[in-house]
Short mmCIF file of C-alpha atoms in Angstrom, two decimals:
data_model
loop_
_atom_site.label_atom_id
_atom_site.label_comp_id
_atom_site.label_asym_id
_atom_site.label_seq_id
_atom_site.Cartn_x
_atom_site.Cartn_y
_atom_site.Cartn_z
CA GLU A 26 0.00 0.00 0.00
CA GLU A 27 2.85 2.39 0.80
CA ASP A 28 4.36 1.71 -2.59
CA ILE A 29 0.99 2.39 -4.21
CA ARG A 30 0.68 5.70 -2.35
CA ARG A 31 4.19 6.70 -3.43
CA TYR A 32 3.37 5.68 -6.98
CA ALA A 33 0.18 7.79 -6.93
CA ALA A 34 2.10 10.73 -5.48
CA SER A 35 4.71 10.45 -8.19
CA LEU A 36 2.01 10.45 -10.84
CA ALA A 37 0.48 13.55 -9.34
CA SER A 38 3.89 15.14 -9.14
CA GLY A 39 4.64 14.27 -12.74
CA ALA A 40 1.32 15.60 -13.92
CA GLY A 41 1.82 18.87 -12.08
CA GLY A 42 5.34 19.45 -13.36
CA GLY A 43 4.84 18.22 -16.88
CA GLY A 44 4.28 21.58 -18.48
CA ALA A 45 7.10 23.28 -16.63
CA GLY A 46 9.75 20.66 -16.38
CA GLY A 47 9.24 18.80 -19.57
CA GLU A 48 11.45 15.71 -19.59
CA GLY A 49 12.16 15.89 -15.83
CA GLY A 50 8.65 14.57 -15.10
CA ASP A 51 9.01 11.85 -17.65
CA ASP A 52 12.16 10.45 -15.96
CA SER A 53 10.31 9.77 -12.63
CA SER A 54 7.40 7.85 -14.13
CA PRO A 55 9.26 4.78 -15.41
CA SER A 56 11.01 4.30 -12.01
CA ALA A 57 7.70 4.31 -10.15
CA ASP A 58 6.18 2.01 -12.72
CA ALA A 59 8.98 -0.52 -12.17
CA ALA A 60 8.58 -0.51 -8.35
CA LEU A 61 4.99 -1.76 -8.28
CA PRO A 62 5.41 -4.95 -10.34
CA SER A 63 8.58 -5.99 -8.39
CA THR A 64 6.88 -5.69 -4.99
CA SER A 65 3.76 -7.50 -6.14
CA VAL A 66 5.80 -10.41 -7.51
CA ALA A 67 7.77 -10.71 -4.23
CA GLU A 68 4.55 -10.73 -2.20
CA ALA A 69 3.08 -13.36 -4.48
CA ASP A 70 6.19 -15.55 -4.20
CA GLY A 71 6.14 -15.20 -0.42
CA ALA A 72 2.49 -16.19 -0.23
CA GLU A 73 3.09 -19.22 -2.41
CA THR A 74 6.11 -20.25 -0.31
CA GLU A 75 4.12 -19.85 2.89
CA ALA A 76 1.24 -21.87 1.47
CA ALA A 77 3.60 -24.60 0.29
CA GLY A 78 5.26 -24.72 3.72
CA ALA A 79 1.90 -24.97 5.48
CA SER A 80 0.86 -27.75 3.14
CA ALA A 81 4.10 -29.62 3.79
CA VAL A 82 3.63 -29.28 7.57
CA ASP A 83 0.05 -30.53 7.30
CA GLU A 84 1.14 -33.50 5.23
CA LEU A 85 3.93 -34.29 7.70
CA GLU A 86 1.49 -34.13 10.61
CA ARG A 87 -0.91 -36.44 8.80
CA ALA A 88 1.92 -38.85 8.03
CA VAL A 89 3.00 -38.86 11.69
CA GLU A 90 -0.60 -39.43 12.76
CA ARG A 91 -1.00 -42.34 10.35
CA GLU A 92 2.25 -43.88 11.54
CA GLY A 93 1.16 -43.48 15.17
CA ARG A 94 -2.15 -45.20 14.48
CA GLN A 95 -0.37 -48.04 12.69
CA LEU A 96 2.09 -48.47 15.56
CA ALA A 97 -0.79 -48.54 18.02
CA LEU A 98 -2.58 -51.18 15.95
CA ASP A 99 0.59 -53.26 15.68
CA ARG A 100 1.22 -53.02 19.42
CA ARG A 101 -2.36 -53.98 20.19
CA GLY A 102 -2.15 -56.94 17.84
CA GLN A 103 1.10 -58.09 19.45
CA GLU A 104 -0.37 -57.79 22.96
CA GLU A 105 -3.48 -59.72 21.95
CA GLY A 106 -1.33 -62.42 20.37
CA GLU A 107 0.78 -62.73 23.53
CA ALA A 108 -2.38 -62.88 25.66
CA ARG A 109 -3.77 -65.68 23.48
CA GLN A 110 -0.46 -67.55 23.77
CA ARG A 111 -0.45 -67.22 27.57
CA THR A 112 -4.04 -68.43 27.73
CA ARG A 113 -3.23 -71.42 25.53
CA GLN A 114 -0.20 -72.31 27.68
CA ALA A 115 -2.29 -72.04 30.85
CA VAL A 116 -4.94 -74.33 29.38
CA LEU A 117 -2.31 -76.88 28.31
CA GLU A 118 -0.68 -76.78 31.74
CA ALA A 119 -4.05 -77.26 33.45
CA GLU A 120 -4.80 -80.22 31.20
CA ARG A 121 -1.36 -81.70 31.93
CA LEU A 122 -1.82 -81.36 35.69
CA LYS A 123 -5.30 -82.84 35.46
CA ARG A 124 -3.97 -85.78 33.45
CA LEU A 125 -1.17 -86.36 35.98
CA ALA A 126 -3.66 -86.19 38.85
CA GLU A 127 -5.88 -88.75 37.14
CA GLU A 128 -2.92 -91.04 36.47
CA GLU A 129 -1.72 -90.71 40.07
CA GLN A 130 -5.18 -91.44 41.41
CA LEU A 131 -5.43 -94.47 39.14
CA ARG A 132 -2.07 -95.70 40.40
CA LEU A 133 -3.18 -95.24 44.01
CA ASP A 134 -6.42 -97.06 43.31
CA VAL A 135 -4.54 -99.99 41.81
CA LEU A 136 -2.14 -100.10 44.76
CA GLY A 137 -5.07 -99.93 47.14
CA GLU A 138 -6.53 -103.05 45.62
CA LEU A 139 -3.26 -104.91 46.02
CA ASP A 140 -1.66 -106.24 49.20
CA ARG A 141 1.07 -104.21 50.82
CA SER A 142 3.60 -106.99 50.27
CA GLN A 143 3.87 -107.86 46.59
CA MET A 144 6.65 -110.48 46.65
CA PRO A 145 5.18 -114.00 46.39
CA ALA A 146 5.65 -116.65 49.03
CA VAL A 147 8.41 -119.15 48.32
CA GLN A 148 8.99 -122.62 49.72
CA SER A 149 12.13 -123.16 51.77
CA LYS A 150 14.25 -126.33 51.91
CA ASP A 151 12.31 -127.36 55.01
CA GLY A 152 9.07 -127.21 53.04
CA LEU A 153 7.83 -124.10 54.81
CA LEU A 154 6.37 -121.13 52.98
CA GLN A 155 8.32 -117.93 53.47
CA LYS A 156 7.34 -114.33 52.79
CA THR A 157 9.69 -111.37 52.73
CA ILE A 158 8.91 -108.38 54.92
CA GLU A 159 9.26 -105.64 52.35
CA HIS A 160 8.53 -102.59 54.49
CA TRP A 161 9.91 -101.49 57.84
CA THR A 162 11.34 -98.47 59.66
CA PHE A 163 14.99 -98.30 60.66
CA ALA A 164 16.53 -95.81 63.09
CA ASP A 165 20.30 -95.90 63.62
CA ALA A 166 21.98 -94.15 66.55
CA GLU A 167 25.59 -94.19 67.68
CA ASP A 168 25.17 -97.10 70.09
CA ILE A 169 21.89 -98.70 69.08
CA ALA A 170 19.84 -99.54 65.98
CA THR A 171 16.08 -99.80 66.23
CA ILE A 172 13.91 -101.67 63.73
CA TYR A 173 10.15 -100.99 63.68
CA ILE A 174 7.66 -103.26 61.96
CA ASP A 175 4.04 -102.08 61.99
CA LEU A 176 2.21 -105.30 61.14
CA ASP A 177 -1.04 -103.75 59.94
CA ARG A 178 0.76 -101.09 57.92
CA ASP A 179 3.88 -102.90 56.70
CA LEU A 180 2.38 -106.36 56.06
CA PHE A 181 -1.37 -106.15 55.54
CA GLU A 182 -4.43 -104.89 57.37
CA GLY A 183 -5.31 -107.16 60.28
CA ALA A 184 -1.92 -108.92 60.40
CA ALA A 185 -1.41 -108.08 64.07
CA LEU A 186 -4.45 -110.17 64.99
CA HIS A 187 -2.73 -113.34 63.72
CA LEU A 188 0.56 -112.93 65.55
CA ALA A 189 0.93 -114.90 68.80
CA GLU A 190 3.12 -113.78 71.67
CA ASP A 191 5.68 -116.51 70.94
CA GLY A 192 5.53 -115.97 67.19
CA ILE A 193 8.60 -113.72 66.97
CA ASP A 194 12.19 -114.96 66.54
CA ILE A 195 15.23 -112.72 66.23
CA HIS A 196 18.57 -114.13 65.06
CA ALA A 197 21.48 -111.71 65.33
CA LYS A 198 25.08 -112.11 64.25
CA GLU A 199 27.97 -109.69 64.32
CA SER A 200 26.93 -107.71 61.22
CA GLU A 201 23.48 -109.00 60.35
CA VAL A 202 20.07 -109.63 61.85
CA THR A 203 17.08 -111.77 60.87
CA ILE A 204 13.57 -111.25 62.21
CA ILE A 205 11.01 -114.06 61.72
CA LEU A 206 7.28 -113.79 62.31
CA HIS A 207 5.55 -117.19 62.54
CA GLY A 208 2.02 -118.22 61.69
CA LEU A 209 0.86 -115.20 59.69
CA PRO A 210 -1.29 -115.65 56.55
CA THR A 211 0.46 -114.91 53.27
CA SER A 212 -2.06 -112.08 52.59
CA LYS A 213 -5.17 -110.46 54.00
CA SER A 214 -7.51 -112.76 52.12
CA ALA A 215 -5.40 -115.96 52.32
CA THR A 216 -5.71 -118.79 54.81
CA THR A 217 -2.30 -120.34 54.10
CA THR A 218 0.27 -119.33 56.71
CA ALA A 219 3.93 -118.58 56.20
CA GLU A 220 7.06 -117.37 57.93
CA TRP A 221 7.54 -113.68 57.36
CA ARG A 222 11.23 -112.84 57.32
CA LEU A 223 13.28 -109.66 57.43
CA HIS A 224 16.99 -110.11 56.84
CA LEU A 225 19.33 -107.10 57.13
CA ALA A 226 22.99 -107.43 56.17
CA PRO A 227 25.56 -106.14 56.26
CA LEU A 228 25.21 -103.80 59.22
CA PHE A 229 27.76 -101.06 59.76
CA HIS A 230 27.89 -101.71 63.51
CA SER A 231 28.31 -105.03 65.21
CA ILE A 232 25.44 -106.52 67.19
CA GLU A 233 26.13 -107.54 70.77
#
């Protein structure tokens, strides 16, 4: 606007001094004419540059926004995939534990149906049936060793009812011991009797 005002003033000045000055007024007109187009072109170039810069910024912001949305989608997909994997592993582990529990219960049921002592009775040279005492408790101290046999637990349920007071023999040597229980059935449901024997050897301490 300032350039336009100066240009208008120069025109008025040239018009006023045209009759008196002659060529002097003509010299100022071309200079003013040249100033207006140069300024207008510069302003137009500046506006275009500013518009282009704003457009570039907008495009960059949109690109950043799109990339952010994509990253968020990718992260969500990864988290959902990991959650599904954890759930699947938990289900598999639960199934494994359940299967093991069922197998263990089946094993216990089978053992419950069997006698505590699984080794069969054998016939000795004297023609007597002998059974091995397979389970017992042993406590060893510095000067004494104690052997516990719980008849109902270690042999079979109800075994203690069949043992007479004189039905126990203990044979000890320097580094071994044999315990014999006479007149006990070979199993809970059997009527045939046998000698139940527990033989421990070698012992780390001598027996006196």
